[in-house]
CSV table of C-alpha atoms and ligand atoms in Angstrom, one decimal:
chain,number,residue,atom,x,y,z
A,10,MET,CA,0.2,-12.8,10.8
A,11,GLU,CA,0.9,-10.2,8.8
A,12,LYS,CA,3.6,-7.9,10.2
A,13,GLY,CA,3.5,-4.7,10.5
A,14,VAL,CA,0.8,-1.8,11.7
A,15,ILE,CA,-2.3,-3.0,10.3
A,16,LEU,CA,-5.2,-0.3,9.7
A,17,LEU,CA,-8.8,0.4,8.4
A,18,GLY,CA,-9.4,3.6,6.4
A,19,ILE,CA,-13.1,4.5,6.3
A,20,GLU,CA,-14.7,7.4,3.6
A,21,SER,CA,-17.5,8.9,3.7
A,22,SER,CA,-17.7,12.6,2.8
A,23,CYS,CA,-19.6,12.6,-0.4
A,24,ASP,CA,-21.6,9.8,-2.0
A,25,ASP,CA,-19.0,6.7,-1.8
A,26,THR,CA,-19.1,4.4,1.4
A,27,SER,CA,-15.3,3.0,0.8
A,28,ALA,CA,-13.0,0.9,3.5
A,29,ALA,CA,-9.8,-0.4,3.2
A,30,VAL,CA,-7.2,-2.7,4.8
A,31,SER,CA,-3.7,-1.8,5.1
A,32,VAL,CA,-0.3,-3.0,6.5
A,33,ASP,CA,1.8,-0.4,6.4
A,34,ASP,CA,2.1,1.4,2.8
A,35,LYS,CA,0.2,-1.7,1.2
A,36,ILE,CA,-3.6,-2.0,0.7
A,37,LEU,CA,-4.5,-5.1,1.2
A,38,ALA,CA,-8.3,-4.7,0.5
A,39,ASN,CA,-9.9,-1.7,-0.7
A,40,VAL,CA,-14.1,-1.8,-1.2
A,41,THR,CA,-16.5,0.9,-2.3
A,42,ALA,CA,-20.1,0.9,-2.4
A,43,SER,CA,-20.6,4.0,-4.7
A,44,GLN,CA,-24.7,5.5,-4.2
A,45,ASP,CA,-26.5,5.3,-8.1
A,46,ILE,CA,-29.5,7.3,-6.0
A,47,HIS,CA,-28.4,10.4,-6.7
A,48,SER,CA,-28.0,10.0,-10.8
A,49,LYS,CA,-31.5,10.7,-11.7
A,50,TYR,CA,-31.3,14.1,-9.6
A,51,GLY,CA,-28.4,15.5,-11.3
A,52,GLY,CA,-25.9,15.7,-8.3
A,53,VAL,CA,-25.5,14.8,-5.0
A,54,VAL,CA,-28.5,14.8,-2.4
A,55,PRO,CA,-27.1,14.8,1.2
A,56,GLU,CA,-30.0,13.8,3.1
A,57,LEU,CA,-30.2,10.6,0.8
A,58,ALA,CA,-25.8,10.2,0.7
A,59,SER,CA,-26.4,9.8,4.6
A,60,ARG,CA,-28.8,7.4,4.4
A,61,ALA,CA,-27.0,5.2,2.0
A,62,HIS,CA,-23.6,5.3,3.9
A,63,GLN,CA,-25.5,4.5,7.2
A,64,LYS,CA,-27.0,1.5,5.0
A,65,HIS,CA,-23.8,0.5,3.4
A,66,ILE,CA,-21.3,1.3,6.4
A,67,ILE,CA,-21.1,-2.0,8.0
A,68,PRO,CA,-21.3,-4.6,5.2
A,69,VAL,CA,-18.6,-2.3,3.5
A,70,VAL,CA,-16.3,-2.9,6.4
A,71,ASP,CA,-17.1,-6.3,6.7
A,72,ALA,CA,-16.2,-7.0,3.6
A,73,ALA,CA,-12.4,-4.8,3.2
A,74,LEU,CA,-11.9,-7.4,6.5
A,75,LYS,CA,-12.7,-10.5,5.1
A,76,GLU,CA,-11.1,-9.4,1.1
A,77,ALA,CA,-8.0,-8.7,3.8
A,78,GLY,CA,-8.6,-12.0,5.7
A,79,VAL,CA,-7.8,-9.8,8.7
A,80,THR,CA,-10.1,-10.0,11.9
A,81,ALA,CA,-11.0,-6.5,13.4
A,82,ASP,CA,-8.8,-7.6,16.7
A,83,ARG,CA,-5.6,-7.3,14.9
A,84,LEU,CA,-6.5,-3.8,13.8
A,85,ASP,CA,-4.0,-1.4,14.9
A,86,ALA,CA,-6.0,1.7,14.5
A,87,ILE,CA,-9.0,3.3,12.8
A,88,ALA,CA,-8.0,6.0,10.2
A,89,TYR,CA,-11.7,8.0,9.1
A,90,THR,CA,-12.2,11.0,6.8
A,91,LEU,CA,-13.2,13.7,9.3
A,92,GLY,CA,-13.5,16.6,6.7
A,93,PRO,CA,-14.1,18.2,4.9
A,94,GLY,CA,-17.6,16.9,2.9
A,95,LEU,CA,-21.0,16.8,3.5
A,96,LEU,CA,-21.8,17.0,7.1
A,97,GLY,CA,-24.5,14.0,7.1
A,98,SER,CA,-22.3,12.2,5.4
A,99,LEU,CA,-19.1,12.6,7.4
A,100,LEU,CA,-21.4,12.2,10.5
A,101,VAL,CA,-21.8,8.5,10.0
A,102,GLY,CA,-18.1,7.8,8.7
A,103,SER,CA,-16.9,9.3,12.0
A,104,SER,CA,-19.2,8.3,14.2
A,105,PHE,CA,-18.6,4.6,13.0
A,106,ALA,CA,-14.8,4.7,13.2
A,107,LYS,CA,-14.7,6.6,16.5
A,108,SER,CA,-17.5,3.5,18.2
A,109,MET,CA,-15.6,1.0,16.4
A,110,ALA,CA,-12.0,1.8,17.7
A,111,GLN,CA,-13.3,2.6,21.4
A,112,ALA,CA,-14.4,-0.6,21.7
A,113,LEU,CA,-11.9,-2.3,20.2
A,114,GLY,CA,-9.4,0.1,22.7
A,115,ILE,CA,-7.2,1.6,20.2
A,116,PRO,CA,-7.0,5.0,18.3
A,117,ALA,CA,-9.1,6.5,16.0
A,118,ILE,CA,-7.1,8.6,13.5
A,119,PRO,CA,-9.0,11.9,12.1
A,120,ILE,CA,-7.8,12.4,8.1
A,121,HIS,CA,-8.2,15.6,5.9
A,122,HIS,CA,-9.7,14.3,2.7
A,123,MET,CA,-8.0,16.7,0.2
A,124,LYS,CA,-4.7,15.6,2.3
A,125,ALA,CA,-5.5,11.7,1.3
A,126,HIS,CA,-6.0,12.5,-2.1
A,127,VAL,CA,-2.6,13.6,-2.4
A,128,LEU,CA,-1.2,10.8,-0.2
A,129,ALA,CA,-2.4,7.7,-1.9
A,130,HIS,CA,0.9,8.6,-4.3
A,131,PHE,CA,2.6,6.9,-1.3
A,132,ILE,CA,0.1,3.6,-1.6
A,133,ASP,CA,2.9,1.1,-2.6
A,134,MET,CA,2.1,0.4,-5.8
A,135,GLY,CA,5.2,-1.4,-6.6
A,136,ARG,CA,6.2,1.6,-8.4
A,137,GLU,CA,8.4,4.9,-7.4
A,138,LYS,CA,6.8,7.4,-5.3
A,139,PRO,CA,7.1,11.2,-5.3
A,140,THR,CA,9.4,12.9,-3.5
A,141,PHE,CA,9.7,16.6,-1.7
A,142,PRO,CA,9.2,18.9,-2.8
A,143,PHE,CA,6.1,17.7,-5.2
A,144,ILE,CA,3.2,20.0,-6.9
A,145,CYS,CA,-0.1,18.7,-6.7
A,146,LEU,CA,-3.2,19.9,-8.8
A,147,THR,CA,-5.7,18.4,-7.0
A,148,VAL,CA,-8.8,18.2,-8.6
A,149,SER,CA,-12.3,16.8,-7.8
A,150,GLY,CA,-15.9,17.6,-7.1
A,151,GLY,CA,-15.7,19.7,-4.3
A,152,HIS,CA,-12.1,21.2,-4.7
A,153,THR,CA,-9.5,22.4,-7.4
A,154,GLN,CA,-6.4,23.1,-5.7
A,155,LEU,CA,-2.5,24.1,-6.6
A,156,LEU,CA,-0.4,22.4,-3.9
A,157,ARG,CA,2.8,22.6,-2.7
A,158,VAL,CA,3.9,19.2,-0.8
A,159,ASP,CA,7.3,19.3,0.8
A,160,GLY,CA,6.4,16.7,3.4
A,161,PHE,CA,3.4,14.2,4.7
A,162,ASP,CA,2.0,16.9,6.6
A,163,GLU,CA,3.6,20.1,4.6
A,164,PHE,CA,0.8,21.5,2.3
A,165,THR,CA,1.0,24.9,0.5
A,166,VAL,CA,-2.4,25.9,-1.2
A,167,LEU,CA,-1.0,28.2,-3.9
A,168,GLY,CA,-3.8,28.3,-6.1
A,169,GLU,CA,-7.3,27.6,-6.0
A,170,THR,CA,-11.0,27.9,-7.7
A,171,LEU,CA,-12.7,31.2,-6.7
A,172,ASP,CA,-15.7,29.3,-7.4
A,173,ASP,CA,-16.8,26.2,-8.6
A,174,ALA,CA,-13.9,23.1,-8.5
A,175,ALA,CA,-13.4,21.1,-11.8
A,176,GLY,CA,-15.1,18.2,-11.0
A,177,GLU,CA,-18.2,20.5,-10.5
A,178,ALA,CA,-17.6,22.5,-14.4
A,179,PHE,CA,-17.9,18.7,-15.8
A,180,ASP,CA,-20.9,17.6,-13.6
A,181,LYS,CA,-23.4,20.4,-14.1
A,182,ALA,CA,-22.4,20.4,-18.1
A,183,ALA,CA,-23.1,17.2,-18.5
A,184,LYS,CA,-26.4,18.0,-16.6
A,185,TYR,CA,-27.4,20.8,-19.0
A,186,LEU,CA,-26.6,18.2,-21.5
A,187,GLY,CA,-28.8,15.5,-20.2
A,188,LEU,CA,-26.2,12.9,-19.2
A,189,PRO,CA,-26.3,11.5,-15.4
A,190,TYR,CA,-24.3,12.1,-12.5
A,191,PRO,CA,-21.7,12.5,-11.7
A,192,GLY,CA,-21.5,13.9,-15.2
A,193,GLY,CA,-17.5,14.1,-15.5
A,194,PRO,CA,-17.1,9.8,-16.4
A,195,GLU,CA,-19.7,10.8,-19.2
A,196,ILE,CA,-18.3,14.0,-20.8
A,197,ASP,CA,-14.8,11.7,-20.5
A,198,ARG,CA,-16.5,9.4,-22.8
A,199,PHE,CA,-18.2,11.0,-25.1
A,200,ALA,CA,-14.9,13.6,-25.6
A,201,GLU,CA,-13.1,10.4,-26.7
A,202,GLY,CA,-15.0,10.2,-30.4
A,203,GLY,CA,-15.6,14.0,-31.0
A,204,ASP,CA,-13.0,16.7,-32.1
A,205,PRO,CA,-11.8,19.2,-29.2
A,206,ASP,CA,-12.0,22.0,-31.8
A,207,ALA,CA,-15.2,22.0,-33.1
A,208,HIS,CA,-16.3,24.5,-30.7
A,209,VAL,CA,-14.5,27.6,-28.3
A,210,PHE,CA,-15.8,28.5,-24.8
A,211,THR,CA,-14.3,31.7,-23.8
A,212,LYS,CA,-11.8,30.9,-20.3
A,213,PRO,CA,-12.7,33.1,-17.7
A,214,LYS,CA,-9.4,35.6,-16.7
A,215,VAL,CA,-8.5,34.9,-13.2
A,216,ASP,CA,-5.4,36.4,-11.4
A,217,GLY,CA,-2.7,34.8,-9.8
A,218,TYR,CA,-2.6,30.6,-9.5
A,219,ASN,CA,-6.5,30.6,-9.5
A,220,PHE,CA,-9.1,29.0,-11.4
A,221,SER,CA,-13.0,29.8,-12.1
A,222,PHE,CA,-15.3,27.4,-13.6
A,223,SER,CA,-18.5,29.1,-12.4
A,224,GLY,CA,-17.8,31.5,-15.7
A,225,LEU,CA,-17.5,28.8,-18.0
A,226,LYS,CA,-20.1,26.8,-17.1
A,227,THR,CA,-22.3,29.9,-18.3
A,228,GLY,CA,-20.7,30.7,-21.4
A,229,PHE,CA,-21.1,26.9,-22.1
A,230,VAL,CA,-24.8,27.0,-21.4
A,231,ASN,CA,-25.3,30.5,-23.2
A,232,TYR,CA,-23.1,28.9,-26.0
A,233,VAL,CA,-25.6,25.5,-26.7
A,234,ASP,CA,-28.9,28.3,-25.8
A,235,ASN,CA,-27.6,30.3,-29.0
A,236,GLN,CA,-26.7,26.8,-31.0
A,237,GLN,CA,-30.2,25.6,-30.6
A,238,ARG,CA,-31.8,28.5,-31.9
A,239,THR,CA,-30.7,27.5,-35.2
A,240,ASP,CA,-30.8,23.7,-34.6
A,241,PRO,CA,-33.2,22.1,-32.7
A,242,GLN,CA,-31.6,18.9,-32.8
A,243,PHE,CA,-28.7,20.4,-30.8
A,244,PRO,CA,-27.0,19.5,-28.1
A,245,LYS,CA,-28.5,15.8,-29.1
A,246,ASN,CA,-26.7,15.6,-32.4
A,247,ASN,CA,-23.6,17.0,-31.3
A,248,LEU,CA,-22.7,15.6,-27.9
A,249,GLU,CA,-19.2,13.9,-28.8
A,250,ASP,CA,-18.0,17.3,-30.2
A,251,LEU,CA,-19.3,19.3,-27.6
A,252,ALA,CA,-17.5,17.0,-24.8
A,253,ALA,CA,-14.5,16.8,-26.4
A,254,SER,CA,-14.5,21.0,-27.0
A,255,LEU,CA,-15.3,21.1,-23.3
A,256,ARG,CA,-13.3,18.6,-22.2
A,257,LYS,CA,-10.1,20.5,-23.7
A,258,THR,CA,-11.4,23.8,-22.4
A,259,ILE,CA,-11.1,22.6,-19.0
A,260,VAL,CA,-7.6,21.0,-19.5
A,261,ASP,CA,-6.2,23.9,-21.0
A,262,MET,CA,-7.5,25.8,-17.7
A,263,LEU,CA,-6.1,23.2,-15.4
A,264,MET,CA,-2.5,22.5,-17.3
A,265,ASP,CA,-1.8,26.7,-18.1
A,266,ARG,CA,-1.6,27.2,-14.8
A,267,LEU,CA,0.1,24.1,-13.3
A,268,VAL,CA,3.0,25.0,-16.2
A,269,GLN,CA,3.1,28.6,-14.4
A,270,VAL,CA,3.2,27.2,-10.8
A,271,ALA,CA,5.9,24.0,-11.9
A,272,GLU,CA,7.7,26.8,-13.9
A,273,ASP,CA,7.6,29.6,-10.9
A,274,GLU,CA,8.6,26.9,-7.8
A,275,ASN,CA,11.2,25.7,-10.1
A,276,ILE,CA,10.0,21.7,-9.0
A,277,SER,CA,9.8,19.3,-11.8
A,278,THR,CA,8.2,16.7,-9.8
A,279,ILE,CA,3.9,17.1,-10.4
A,280,ALA,CA,1.5,14.9,-9.2
A,281,ILE,CA,-2.3,14.9,-10.1
A,282,ALA,CA,-5.2,13.8,-7.8
A,283,GLY,CA,-9.1,13.9,-7.3
A,284,GLY,CA,-12.0,12.4,-9.3
A,285,VAL,CA,-10.9,14.6,-11.7
A,286,SER,CA,-7.4,13.0,-12.2
A,287,ALA,CA,-9.2,10.1,-14.0
A,288,ASN,CA,-10.3,12.2,-16.9
A,289,ARG,CA,-8.4,10.6,-20.1
A,290,GLY,CA,-8.0,13.8,-21.4
A,291,LEU,CA,-6.2,16.0,-18.5
A,292,ARG,CA,-4.1,12.1,-18.1
A,293,ARG,CA,-3.3,12.4,-22.1
A,294,ARG,CA,-2.3,16.4,-21.6
A,295,LEU,CA,0.1,16.0,-18.2
A,296,ASN,CA,2.2,13.1,-20.2
A,297,GLU,CA,2.7,14.6,-23.4
A,298,VAL,CA,3.5,18.2,-21.3
A,299,ALA,CA,6.3,16.2,-18.8
A,300,GLU,CA,7.6,15.0,-22.1
A,301,GLU,CA,8.1,18.4,-23.6
A,302,ARG,CA,9.4,19.7,-20.1
A,303,ASP,CA,11.0,16.7,-18.4
A,304,TRP,CA,8.8,16.7,-15.7
A,305,LYS,CA,8.7,13.1,-13.4
A,306,VAL,CA,4.9,13.1,-13.6
A,307,PHE,CA,2.6,10.7,-11.1
A,308,ILE,CA,-0.6,9.8,-11.9
A,309,PRO,CA,-2.9,7.5,-9.7
A,310,PRO,CA,-4.4,4.2,-11.4
A,311,LEU,CA,-8.0,4.6,-11.8
A,312,GLU,CA,-9.1,3.2,-7.7
A,313,TYR,CA,-7.2,5.8,-6.0
A,314,CYS,CA,-8.3,8.7,-8.0
A,315,THR,CA,-12.0,9.2,-6.8
A,316,ASP,CA,-12.8,8.5,-3.5
A,317,ASN,CA,-11.4,5.8,-1.7
A,318,GLY,CA,-11.0,4.3,1.9
A,319,ALA,CA,-7.0,3.2,0.7
A,320,MET,CA,-6.4,6.5,0.9
A,321,ILE,CA,-7.6,7.2,4.2
A,322,ALA,CA,-5.8,4.4,5.4
A,323,ILE,CA,-2.5,6.0,4.0
A,324,ALA,CA,-3.0,9.0,5.2
A,325,GLY,CA,-3.5,7.2,8.5
A,326,TYR,CA,-0.6,5.4,8.6
A,327,TYR,CA,1.3,8.5,8.2
A,328,GLU,CA,0.0,10.0,11.0
A,329,PHE,CA,0.3,6.8,12.9
A,330,LEU,CA,4.2,6.4,12.4
A,331,MET,CA,4.4,10.2,13.7
A,332,LYS,CA,1.6,9.1,16.7
A,333,ARG,CA,-0.8,11.6,16.3
A,334,PHE,CA,-3.9,10.4,17.3
A,335,GLY,CA,-7.4,11.8,17.3
A,336,LYS,CA,-9.8,12.0,20.6
A,337,ILE,CA,-13.1,10.6,20.9
A,338,THR,CA,-14.4,14.3,21.0
A,339,ASP,CA,-13.1,15.2,17.1
A,340,ALA,CA,-16.2,16.5,15.3
A,341,ALA,CA,-16.7,16.3,11.5
A,342,ARG,CA,-16.2,19.1,9.7
A,343,ALA,CA,-17.7,20.4,6.6
A,344,ARG,CA,-15.1,23.1,6.0
A,345,TRP,CA,-11.7,22.3,7.1
A,346,LYS,CA,-8.8,24.4,5.2
A,347,MET,CA,-5.4,22.9,4.5
A,348,GLU,CA,-3.1,22.9,7.5
A,349,SER,CA,0.3,24.9,6.5
A,350,GLU,CA,-2.3,27.2,3.6
A,351,ALA,CA,-0.5,30.1,2.1
B,12,KG4,O1,-12.3,12.8,-5.4
B,12,KG4,P1,-14.0,12.5,-5.7
B,12,KG4,O2,-14.3,11.2,-6.2
B,12,KG4,O3,-15.0,13.3,-4.8
B,12,KG4,C1,-14.5,14.6,-4.2
B,12,KG4,O4,-14.3,14.8,-3.2
B,12,KG4,O5,-15.1,15.4,-4.9
B,12,KG4,O6,-14.6,13.2,-7.0
B,12,KG4,C2,-15.6,13.4,-8.1
B,12,KG4,C3,-15.5,14.0,-9.1
B,12,KG4,C4,-16.6,14.5,-10.0
B,12,KG4,O7,-17.5,15.8,-10.0
B,12,KG4,C5,-16.6,13.6,-11.4
B,12,KG4,O8,-17.2,13.7,-12.5
B,12,KG4,C6,-15.1,13.6,-11.2
B,12,KG4,O9,-14.6,13.5,-10.1
B,12,KG4,N1,-14.8,12.5,-12.5
B,12,KG4,C7,-14.3,13.1,-13.7
B,12,KG4,C8,-13.6,11.8,-14.3
B,12,KG4,N2,-14.6,10.7,-13.1
B,12,KG4,C9,-14.5,11.0,-12.2
B,12,KG4,N3,-14.5,14.3,-14.2
B,12,KG4,C10,-13.8,14.2,-15.2
B,12,KG4,N4,-13.3,12.8,-15.7
B,12,KG4,C11,-13.9,11.9,-15.7
B,12,KG4,N5,-12.9,10.4,-16.1
B,13,ZN,ZN1,-12.7,12.9,-2.9
């Protein structure tokens, strides 16, 4: 018999259906069904995403419970992503989670997806956890934020993207190069064999700690078009160098701001979170800068970078400890700001 708080965490905000079972801060199972259907469209098709969630949700939850060796009647609560994300996708996970909790007579706990990405660092992985306050660079397909984190629910947004997210920049550039969705991992893979200084892309100038990636994307597209005029084989004959140069540019943009924020806030505990934190270029640079600046850095293991149920379970665990439960009337939210926004 497991002792402790047993939770089921359900994530369905975009194109991954994921469920995890946790006991306190330990993850017993984390099962994800990804949706390949979007790859040929070059991006997530919301209508197809919600249909696929509908198909996956019960098998994924069953598989997580089975792998954890936990029966549903042992659950203390069900945590689920209430937002932000694609509304149709959120509706599947949130309706399912609330109904299951209602049937079992246990609380349902609504979770903010981006906070959960950050709180993934508090999963027991047999290693040190970050201490407050810390700075978190949260980079995903929908968000790019610099957060100051002072507690389990004390988040201050110090900077964010004014247009596209970093993951979106990777995905759009990859699409233009004819690579499948999601393009981030594709660019990362090609970049490993390329010269990061082969091409130079202009970085948009942005005030404060904010970012802008849509200008970079336009610059990239124009650059590729211009090269193609003199070399018809371009970009096919140059994917590795292009990917390496683009990755370097995006990583530079992220790291410049991160260094600036860390200095100004006088904080040397630094974390990264979200799908783009799986990027090998970013992970390496962060470790290098940490060495130079004597930072303590927290980089999530790959399975907790992209969307996963485990991060929802751990975020739910801290809500559970604070006795903050949801209501049956809580409605999925496509947009949802971080509460303690600056
Ligand atoms: O956090 P996530 O799974 O979903 C959202 O909440 O958006 O992030 C997905 C994003 C996609 O844009 C994907 O291309 C990007 O993370 N991504 C990467 C890598 N792995 C995933 N971007 C760059 N390099 C990677 N290795
Ligand atoms: Zn995410």
